Amino acid sequence: EKRTRAEEIRTLLADEEARWGLVQEELQEVREDYADERRSTIVGPEADMEYTEEDYIVDEDVHVIVTRDGWVKRQGTYSDLDSIRTRDGDEVGWVLAGSTRATVGFFTNYGACYTTRIAEISSTTGYGDPVQKLFSFDDGEHVVGVISFDDRALPDPFPEEPDEQGELFDPDSEPDPDAPDHPYVVAISKGGRATRFTVDGYVEPSISTGRKYMRLDDGDEVVRVHLARGNENVCLASHDGRALVFPVHQVSVYKGPAKGVRAIRLEDDDRVLDFALSTRARQGLTVATNNGREEIVRTTKFDVTNRGAKGTLVIKRGYFGEVFPEPVEVMLGDSS
């Protein structure tokens, strides 16, 4: 019997097909003795479920209202600007439409942009909250521009001609020669510097200390920030009574925070008071002299020249003591 078994083993060792046949027979026996119906199912790896902050926000179109003194609130509807409640001595500076899922950027005089989701702003028909409740402002820091980053509230870009005044570029911050056609943010400082940049780097919510959008010299600060298509004229006034109008596309576009280019050539003791963007003949910046006389810096009264010029001296005795900026009102679907 042992010899017979040994012969069978030698035969199996010499025949691979016979070995696999034996394995198959034994597996069949195991299956008949122990097999039962499968209770689990075999599936591939589960798809990762991704969630964003926006998924938890009810999508609702509202208005962000910001006053000159920096009070902010969220409101569903309003009939007109005069119907919006403000504190005594304050007035509405910006009314910007947008979805609660979109973001809004607050640009300050210290060259920083603070971005939050519109849903994070208090919803009320009262006075709202100081913007400092949302962010960490430094002493003396205040809002000089507000932009809704809802795509429907951004203007369509305007094809532009390249800047021909390369000698006025900031040597420490080269302009972006490949800048895409985007709506741009335009900022001008009291020291007469101007920069332009796309909104792309400021759309996402920021930390409480914000993001820099302009580099400023000691003692300088931004006077105003506006959103531009690229076809507007800059209407600018200085404290010493000078007015200057030039195309906004002459302000170079930068990839990041920059000192920018010279907007106006100022005397040593002069400073920029404010500026407005104009696309219509009678649209401009309203200023008042120290004697109370009002003047509108606009294209019907002042020639459109080049940035970097001294501008026109409007008053020989006295100065511009006050500006009256128009409130910024942006509705969804505005393209200009």
Short mmCIF file of C-alpha atoms in Angstrom, two decimals, residues 108-111 144 187-191 220-225:
data_model
loop_
_atom_site.label_atom_id
_atom_site.label_comp_id
_atom_site.label_asym_id
_atom_site.label_seq_id
_atom_site.Cartn_x
_atom_site.Cartn_y
_atom_site.Cartn_z
CA THR A 108 -9.25 100.21 3.95
CA ASN A 109 -7.05 103.29 3.94
CA TYR A 110 -4.11 101.19 5.18
CA GLY A 111 -3.97 99.15 1.96
CA VAL A 144 -12.56 103.48 1.72
CA ALA A 187 -6.87 102.50 -5.62
CA ILE A 188 -5.26 105.94 -5.26
CA SER A 189 -3.37 107.22 -2.23
CA LYS A 190 -3.21 110.73 -0.79
CA GLY A 191 0.44 110.79 -1.89
CA ASP A 220 0.65 107.68 3.09
CA GLU A 221 -2.80 106.11 2.96
CA VAL A 222 -5.43 105.19 0.38
CA VAL A 223 -8.18 107.78 -0.13
CA ARG A 224 -10.59 105.70 -2.21
CA VAL A 225 -11.05 102.31 -3.89
#
